[in-house]
Each structure stands twice: as C-alpha cells, then as structure tokens.
Short mmCIF file of C-alpha atoms in Angstrom, two decimals:
data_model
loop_
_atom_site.label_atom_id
_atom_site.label_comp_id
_atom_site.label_asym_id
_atom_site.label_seq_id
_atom_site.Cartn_x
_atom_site.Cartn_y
_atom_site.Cartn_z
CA UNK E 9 -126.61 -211.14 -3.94
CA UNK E 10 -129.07 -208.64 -5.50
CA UNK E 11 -128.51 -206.35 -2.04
CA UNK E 12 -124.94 -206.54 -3.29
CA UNK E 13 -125.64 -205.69 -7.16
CA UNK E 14 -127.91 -202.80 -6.17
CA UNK E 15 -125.32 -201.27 -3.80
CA UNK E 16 -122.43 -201.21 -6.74
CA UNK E 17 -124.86 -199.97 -9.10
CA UNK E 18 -125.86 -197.27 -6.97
CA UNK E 19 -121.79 -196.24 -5.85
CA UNK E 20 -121.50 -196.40 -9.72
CA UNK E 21 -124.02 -193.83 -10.76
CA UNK E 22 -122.78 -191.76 -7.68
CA UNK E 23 -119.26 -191.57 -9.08
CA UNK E 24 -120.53 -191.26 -13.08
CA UNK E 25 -121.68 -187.69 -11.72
CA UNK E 26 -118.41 -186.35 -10.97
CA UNK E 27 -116.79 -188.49 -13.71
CA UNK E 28 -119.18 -185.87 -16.25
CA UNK E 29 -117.60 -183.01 -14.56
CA UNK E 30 -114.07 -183.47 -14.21
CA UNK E 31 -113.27 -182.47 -17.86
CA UNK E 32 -115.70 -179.30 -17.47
CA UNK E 33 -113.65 -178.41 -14.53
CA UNK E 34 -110.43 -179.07 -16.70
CA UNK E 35 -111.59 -176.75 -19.41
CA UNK E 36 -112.75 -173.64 -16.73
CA UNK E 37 -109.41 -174.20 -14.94
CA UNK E 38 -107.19 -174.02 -18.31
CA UNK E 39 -109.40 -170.63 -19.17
CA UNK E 40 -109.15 -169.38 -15.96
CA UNK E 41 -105.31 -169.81 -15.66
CA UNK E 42 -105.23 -168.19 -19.27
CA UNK E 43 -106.46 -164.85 -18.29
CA UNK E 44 -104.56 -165.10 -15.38
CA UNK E 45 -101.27 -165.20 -17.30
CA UNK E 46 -102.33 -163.19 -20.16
CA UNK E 47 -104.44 -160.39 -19.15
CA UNK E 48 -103.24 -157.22 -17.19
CA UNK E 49 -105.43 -155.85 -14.44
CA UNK E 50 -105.09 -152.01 -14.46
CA UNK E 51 -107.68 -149.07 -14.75
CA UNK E 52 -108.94 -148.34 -18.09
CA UNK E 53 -110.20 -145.04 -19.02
CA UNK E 54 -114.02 -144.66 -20.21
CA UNK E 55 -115.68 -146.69 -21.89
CA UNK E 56 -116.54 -144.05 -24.76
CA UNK E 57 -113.25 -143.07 -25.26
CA UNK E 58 -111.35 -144.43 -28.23
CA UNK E 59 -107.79 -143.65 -27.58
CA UNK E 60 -105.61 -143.18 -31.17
CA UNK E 61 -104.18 -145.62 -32.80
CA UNK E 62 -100.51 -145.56 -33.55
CA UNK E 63 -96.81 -147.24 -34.05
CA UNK E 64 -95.25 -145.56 -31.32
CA UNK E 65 -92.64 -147.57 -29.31
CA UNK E 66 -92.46 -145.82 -25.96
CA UNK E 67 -93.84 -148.16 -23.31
CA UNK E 68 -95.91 -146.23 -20.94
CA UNK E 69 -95.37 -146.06 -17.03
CA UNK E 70 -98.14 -146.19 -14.45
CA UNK E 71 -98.58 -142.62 -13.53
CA UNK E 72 -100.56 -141.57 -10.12
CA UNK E 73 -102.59 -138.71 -12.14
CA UNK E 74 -104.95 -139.64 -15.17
CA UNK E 75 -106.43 -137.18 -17.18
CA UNK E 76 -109.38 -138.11 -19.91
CA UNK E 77 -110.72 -135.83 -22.30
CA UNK E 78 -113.72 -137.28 -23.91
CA UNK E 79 -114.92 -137.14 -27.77
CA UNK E 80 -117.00 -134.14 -26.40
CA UNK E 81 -114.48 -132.34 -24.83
CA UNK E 82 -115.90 -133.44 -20.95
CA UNK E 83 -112.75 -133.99 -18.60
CA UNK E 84 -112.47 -136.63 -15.84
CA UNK E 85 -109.32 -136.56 -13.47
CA UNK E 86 -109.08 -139.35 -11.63
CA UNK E 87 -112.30 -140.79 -12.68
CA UNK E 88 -114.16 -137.57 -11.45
CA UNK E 89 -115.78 -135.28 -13.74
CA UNK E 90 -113.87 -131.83 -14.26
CA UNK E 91 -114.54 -128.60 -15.51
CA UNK E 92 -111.70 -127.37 -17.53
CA UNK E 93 -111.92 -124.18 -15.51
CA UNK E 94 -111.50 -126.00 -12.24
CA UNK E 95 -108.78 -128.10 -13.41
CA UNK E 96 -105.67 -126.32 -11.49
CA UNK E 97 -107.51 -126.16 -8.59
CA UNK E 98 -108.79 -130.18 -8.75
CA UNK E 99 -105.54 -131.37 -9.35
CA UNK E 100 -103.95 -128.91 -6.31
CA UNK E 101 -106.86 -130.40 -3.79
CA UNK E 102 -104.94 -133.72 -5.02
CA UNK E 103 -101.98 -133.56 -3.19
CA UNK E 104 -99.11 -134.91 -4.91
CA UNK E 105 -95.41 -133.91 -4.89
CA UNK E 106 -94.36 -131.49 -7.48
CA UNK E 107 -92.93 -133.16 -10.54
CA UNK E 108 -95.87 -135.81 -10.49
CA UNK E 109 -96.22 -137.48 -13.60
CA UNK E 110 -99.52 -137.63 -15.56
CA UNK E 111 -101.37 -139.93 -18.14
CA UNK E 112 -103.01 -138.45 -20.71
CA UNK E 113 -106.19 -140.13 -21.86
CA UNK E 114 -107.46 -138.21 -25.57
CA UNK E 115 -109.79 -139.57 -27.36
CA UNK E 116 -109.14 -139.49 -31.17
CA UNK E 117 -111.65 -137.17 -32.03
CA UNK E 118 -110.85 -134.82 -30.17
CA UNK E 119 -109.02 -131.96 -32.08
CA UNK E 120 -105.73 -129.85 -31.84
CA UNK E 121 -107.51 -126.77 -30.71
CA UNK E 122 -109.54 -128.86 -27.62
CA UNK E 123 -105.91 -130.38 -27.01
CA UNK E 124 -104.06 -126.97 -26.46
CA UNK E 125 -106.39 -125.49 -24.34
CA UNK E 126 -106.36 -128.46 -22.11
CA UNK E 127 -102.88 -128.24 -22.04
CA UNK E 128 -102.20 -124.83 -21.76
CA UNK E 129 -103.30 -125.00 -17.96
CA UNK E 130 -101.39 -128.09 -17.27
CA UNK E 131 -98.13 -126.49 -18.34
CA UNK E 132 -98.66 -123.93 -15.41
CA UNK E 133 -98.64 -126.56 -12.85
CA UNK E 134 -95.35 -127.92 -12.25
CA UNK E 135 -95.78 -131.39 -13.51
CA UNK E 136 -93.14 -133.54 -13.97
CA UNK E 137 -93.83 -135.36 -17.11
CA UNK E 138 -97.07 -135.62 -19.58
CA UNK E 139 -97.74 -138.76 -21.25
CA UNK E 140 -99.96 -138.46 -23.96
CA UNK E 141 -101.41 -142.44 -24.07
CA UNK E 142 -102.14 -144.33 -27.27
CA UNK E 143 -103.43 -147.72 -28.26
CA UNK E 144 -100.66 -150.29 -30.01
CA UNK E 145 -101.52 -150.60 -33.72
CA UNK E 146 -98.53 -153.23 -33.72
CA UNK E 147 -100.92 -156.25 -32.83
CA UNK E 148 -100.07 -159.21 -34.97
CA UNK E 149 -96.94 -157.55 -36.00
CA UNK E 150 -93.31 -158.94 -35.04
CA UNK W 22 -113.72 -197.88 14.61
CA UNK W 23 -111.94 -196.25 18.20
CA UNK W 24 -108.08 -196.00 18.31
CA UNK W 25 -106.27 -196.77 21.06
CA UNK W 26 -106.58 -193.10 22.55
CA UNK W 27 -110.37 -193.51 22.57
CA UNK W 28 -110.96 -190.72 19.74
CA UNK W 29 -113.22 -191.53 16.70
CA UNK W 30 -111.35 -191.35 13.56
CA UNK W 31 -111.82 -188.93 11.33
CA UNK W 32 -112.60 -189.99 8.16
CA UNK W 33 -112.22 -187.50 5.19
CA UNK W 34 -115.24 -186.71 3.19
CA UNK W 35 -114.98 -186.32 0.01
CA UNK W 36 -114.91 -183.27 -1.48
CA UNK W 37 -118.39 -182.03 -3.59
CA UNK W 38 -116.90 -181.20 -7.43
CA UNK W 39 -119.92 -178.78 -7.35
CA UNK W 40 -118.91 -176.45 -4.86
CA UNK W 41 -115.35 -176.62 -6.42
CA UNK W 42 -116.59 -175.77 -9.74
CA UNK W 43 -118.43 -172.61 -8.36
CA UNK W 44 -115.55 -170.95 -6.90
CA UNK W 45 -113.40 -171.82 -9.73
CA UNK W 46 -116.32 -170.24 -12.39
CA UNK W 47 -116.44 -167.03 -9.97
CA UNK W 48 -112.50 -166.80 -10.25
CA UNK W 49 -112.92 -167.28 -14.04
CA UNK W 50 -115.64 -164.52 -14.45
CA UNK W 51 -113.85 -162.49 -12.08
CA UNK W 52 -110.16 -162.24 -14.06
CA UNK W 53 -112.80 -162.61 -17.67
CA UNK W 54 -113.90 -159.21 -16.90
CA UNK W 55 -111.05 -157.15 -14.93
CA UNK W 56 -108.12 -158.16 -17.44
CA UNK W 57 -107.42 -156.45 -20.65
CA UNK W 58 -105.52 -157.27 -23.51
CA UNK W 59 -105.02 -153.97 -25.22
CA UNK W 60 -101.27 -152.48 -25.16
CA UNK W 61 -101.16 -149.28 -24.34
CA UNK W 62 -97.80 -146.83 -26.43
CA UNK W 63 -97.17 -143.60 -25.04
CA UNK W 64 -95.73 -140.27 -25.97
CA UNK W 65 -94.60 -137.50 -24.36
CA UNK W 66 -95.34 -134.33 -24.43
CA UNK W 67 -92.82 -131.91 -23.58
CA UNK W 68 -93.65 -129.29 -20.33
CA UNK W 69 -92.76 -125.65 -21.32
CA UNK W 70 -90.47 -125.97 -18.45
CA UNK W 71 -88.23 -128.26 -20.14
CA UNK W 72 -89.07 -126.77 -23.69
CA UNK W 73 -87.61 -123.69 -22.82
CA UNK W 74 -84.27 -125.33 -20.72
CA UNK W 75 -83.90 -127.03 -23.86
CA UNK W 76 -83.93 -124.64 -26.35
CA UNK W 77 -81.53 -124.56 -29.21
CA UNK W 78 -79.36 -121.78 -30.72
CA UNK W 79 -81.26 -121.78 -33.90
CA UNK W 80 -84.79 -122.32 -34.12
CA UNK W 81 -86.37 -125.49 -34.43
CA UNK W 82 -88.20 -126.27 -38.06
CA UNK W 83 -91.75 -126.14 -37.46
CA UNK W 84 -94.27 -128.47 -39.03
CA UNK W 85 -97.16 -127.46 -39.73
CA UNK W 86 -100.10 -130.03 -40.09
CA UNK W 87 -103.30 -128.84 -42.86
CA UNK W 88 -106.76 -130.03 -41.96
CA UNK W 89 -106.42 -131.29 -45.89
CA UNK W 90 -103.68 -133.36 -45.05
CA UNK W 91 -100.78 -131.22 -46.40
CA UNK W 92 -97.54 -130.84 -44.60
CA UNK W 93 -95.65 -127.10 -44.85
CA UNK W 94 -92.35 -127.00 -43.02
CA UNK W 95 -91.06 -123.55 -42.28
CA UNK W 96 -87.00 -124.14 -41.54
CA UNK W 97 -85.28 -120.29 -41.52
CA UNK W 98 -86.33 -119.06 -44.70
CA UNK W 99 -87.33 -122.34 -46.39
CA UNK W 100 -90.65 -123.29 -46.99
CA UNK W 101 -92.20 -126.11 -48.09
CA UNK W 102 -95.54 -127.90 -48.96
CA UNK W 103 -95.40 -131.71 -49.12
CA UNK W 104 -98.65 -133.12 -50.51
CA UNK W 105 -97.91 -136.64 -49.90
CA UNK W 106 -100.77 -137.14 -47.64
CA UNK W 107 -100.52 -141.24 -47.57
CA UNK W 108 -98.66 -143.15 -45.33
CA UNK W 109 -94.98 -142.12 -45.91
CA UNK W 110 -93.40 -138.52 -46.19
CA UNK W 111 -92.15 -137.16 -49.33
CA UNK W 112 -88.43 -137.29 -50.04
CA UNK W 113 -88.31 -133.37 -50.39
CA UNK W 114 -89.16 -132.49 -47.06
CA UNK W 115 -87.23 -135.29 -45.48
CA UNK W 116 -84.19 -133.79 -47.75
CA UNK W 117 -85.04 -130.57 -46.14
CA UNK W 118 -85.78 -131.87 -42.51
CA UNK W 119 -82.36 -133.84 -42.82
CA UNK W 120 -81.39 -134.81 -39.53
CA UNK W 121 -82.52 -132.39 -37.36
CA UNK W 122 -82.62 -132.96 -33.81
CA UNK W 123 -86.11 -131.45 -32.69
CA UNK W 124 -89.13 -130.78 -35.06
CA UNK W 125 -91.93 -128.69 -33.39
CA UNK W 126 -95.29 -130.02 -35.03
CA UNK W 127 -98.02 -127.28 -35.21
CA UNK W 128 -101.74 -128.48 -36.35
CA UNK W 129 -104.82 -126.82 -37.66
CA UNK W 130 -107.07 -126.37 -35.32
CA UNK W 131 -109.48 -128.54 -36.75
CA UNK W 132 -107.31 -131.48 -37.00
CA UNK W 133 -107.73 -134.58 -34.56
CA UNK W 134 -105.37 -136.24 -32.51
CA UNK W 135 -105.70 -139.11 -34.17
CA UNK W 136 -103.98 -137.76 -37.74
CA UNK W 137 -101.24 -135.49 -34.95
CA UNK W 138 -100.36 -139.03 -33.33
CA UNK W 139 -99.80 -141.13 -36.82
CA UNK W 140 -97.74 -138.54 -38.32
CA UNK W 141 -95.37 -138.23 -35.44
CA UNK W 142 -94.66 -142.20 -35.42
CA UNK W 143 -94.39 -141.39 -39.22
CA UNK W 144 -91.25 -139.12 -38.31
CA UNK W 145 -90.38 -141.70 -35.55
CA UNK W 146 -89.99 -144.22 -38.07
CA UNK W 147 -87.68 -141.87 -40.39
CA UNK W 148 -85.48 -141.05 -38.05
CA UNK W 149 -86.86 -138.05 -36.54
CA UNK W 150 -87.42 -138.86 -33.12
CA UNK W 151 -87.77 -135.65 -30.94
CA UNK W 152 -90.87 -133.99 -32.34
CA UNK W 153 -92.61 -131.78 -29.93
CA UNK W 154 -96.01 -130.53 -30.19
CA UNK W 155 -96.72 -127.41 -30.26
CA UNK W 156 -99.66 -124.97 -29.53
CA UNK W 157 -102.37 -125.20 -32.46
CA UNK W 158 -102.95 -122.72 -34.72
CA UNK W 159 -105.80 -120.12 -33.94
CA UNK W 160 -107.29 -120.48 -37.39
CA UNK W 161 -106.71 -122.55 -40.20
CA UNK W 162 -104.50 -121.39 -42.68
CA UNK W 163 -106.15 -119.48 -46.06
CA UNK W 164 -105.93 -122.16 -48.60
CA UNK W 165 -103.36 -120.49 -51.31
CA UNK W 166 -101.04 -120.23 -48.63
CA UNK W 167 -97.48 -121.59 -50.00
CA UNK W 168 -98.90 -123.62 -52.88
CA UNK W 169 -96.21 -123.94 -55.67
#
C-alpha cells in the first residue's frame, strides 16, 4: 500500500514539472508566431543612419543596388565602404545589367549640396531608376 | 512484451518539454532580432536621361528652397517669396503654381534632406505630384534677394 502511494506521488511530481511549463511554452509560441507574421526580414541600412521622415505614398521595390550616405557624408554600396571618387568604378566591378535600379539610403542630415554631388556621378551611369528611401511618418494613421 | 513477429515493441518516449522549449526560444530570438517593423516610402528621383526625354515646351517653374525656410518660385517672369514656413503652403504660390504638371525643386546648399523630403509630400498632398529635384544651388542666396 505505501509502495503504491509513493509511486503515484512520485509520477505526480514528475508530471507537475511539465504541467509549470506548458503555459510558458504557450506564451513563447504566441510571441514567436507574432513576429513571424508581423515582422519583415530584409536588410536594413546602418545603424547610424536616420533615414527622413515623411508622408510619401510610393511603396518602395527591392532594388539589387543600395547606396547609403551617412550623417558624415561616408558612402557604403552594398554594405562596403566607398569613396565617392571610386563610386563609378565600384558599382561597374558590380556587374549588373544596364537599367539596374538603385535604393537610395540618405540620412537626414545630410544636406542638398552632399546630395548633388553624390548624385551627379550616378546620373552618368546608366541606371535605370533611383529611389530615394524614406521612413513612413503615417504610423498610427488610417 | 514480444509480438507475434518476435520484435520488441517500440514504445514512444515521451517527449522532454525542455528541449522543446529551447528550440522554440532560439526560433523566437532568432525572428526577435532579424524582423523589423519600420515601413519604408520611397521617392524617385528622376535620371537626367529621362529628365531630358521628358522635357516640356516651356520651362518648368522652379522652386527654390531657403536655408530660412522661405519658398521663391521663379515661373517665366513671375517671382515669388512665400514665407509660410509651417506645415502647409501659402495660397499665393499655390495660385501661382496652379496645376502645373512638373515643379523642379532647387535647395540651398545648406539645407538637409530631411526639410527637401517634407516639402515635396507637402506638394504631393496639394496636388502637385511630379516634383523633380534638382541640382543644389552653389551658394546660398544673398538674403534681400526677392523680399517684397
């Protein structure tokens, strides 16, 4: 009889272990399926770069060239640091098809001046279209 | 516990929660830190390829963006200062811009994308949809320029 007692108390405490866990595990799956649904994986440009803000409705398009001019006026195609001198040349060791599309990454800072001369050499290349990216302001707005 | 074939049964064994529960966490850091919530708008700018193909019989009116926040507009021999720096245009110049089909915006040098970008979804909302950006100025304008 006690044999008997001891064995269901110790099955008991065996399953009260898992018991604790199953709502954890509820919780971490409902999060995880959240960001699964709601988030977007794609590459974001650097982490010091504060792209403008604005009201603009054009969606954007994935583009196979970034561009990213930082607050200090430092380049990065592709992720790879750029001189703005060597920019036609890094962007013809790319190989892509003429009429390539491009992503523009400016940081807000960055002024009119520092934005013409960056695209004065782009304009020379035969790009097909130059899409100057901003951040939504429209969050929380219908 | 045999069968009839002479093979031992397989019994299931249960499955740890704690080994579950680490895959699932790794999955939940993993899509925590890759996914992004931030909408991304875009605008583009035109190529002096298709700038020139497009150009129009009469010249565009330009824009021109002050460092101070003033707007000129230069349309044939019209010009115009519009001190409304705040959120909206003022009525004059949108009398004057009408409904024109392409605006070329031209900004101080000094100014920063940031002002360029909210005053061309300013036009966007009033109707003016095909601004194009133009090269900045070399220097800023003197400061008596145009003032009425």
């Amino acid at each position: 009889m006690m044999e008997q007692q001891s064995a269901l108390m110790a099955t008991r405490s065996h399953q009260t272990d898992d018991d604790n866990m199953i709502p954890l595990i509820n919780i971490v799956f409902l999060l995880l399926i959240f960001f699964m649904v709601a988030g977007q994986i794609k590459a974001m440009p650097d982490a010091t770069l504060e792209l403008p803000e604005s009201a603009l409705q054009q969606q954007p398009v994935a583009n196979p060239l970034r561009l990213e001019m930082l607050a200090d006026g430092s380049l990065l195609l592709n992720s790879q640091s750029v001189a703005l001198e060597n920019l036609a040349a890094a962007l013809g060791s790319l190989d892509y098809e003429t009429n390539t599309s491009l992503s523009l990454f400016v940081d807000r800072r960055v002024t009119a001046m520092q934005l013409t001369e960056l695209l004065q050499p782009l304009r020379q290349l035969e790009l097909g279209r130059v899409q100057l990216m901003t951040n939504s302001s429209e969050a929380g707005q219908s | 516990m045999n069968n009839t074939l002479g093979l031992p049964v397989r019994r299931s064994r249960k499955l740890s929660l704690t080994a579950l529960i680490d895959v699932v966490f790794i999955l939940l850091m993993f899509f925590m830190i890759t996914s992004s919530f931030s909408q991304w708008r875009s605008l583009d700018l035109t190529t002096q390829a298709a700038a020139t193909a497009a150009a129009p019989s009469e010249p565009a009116p330009v824009l021109i963006l002050q460092d101070s926040g003033d707007l000129l507009m230069v349309k044939g021999e019209l010009r115009l200062r519009d001190t409304t720096s705040a959120d909206r245009l003022g009525p004059d110049l949108l009398n004057a811009l009408g409904s024109e089909a392409t605006v070329t915006l031209v900004a101080e040098p000094e100014v920063t994308i940031d002002r360029i970008i909210a005053l061309i979804a300013r036009l966007n909302r009033q109707g003016i949809s095909n601004v194009s950006l133009g090269d900045a100025l070399p220097e800023p304008l003197p400061d008596d320029v145009w003032v009425p």
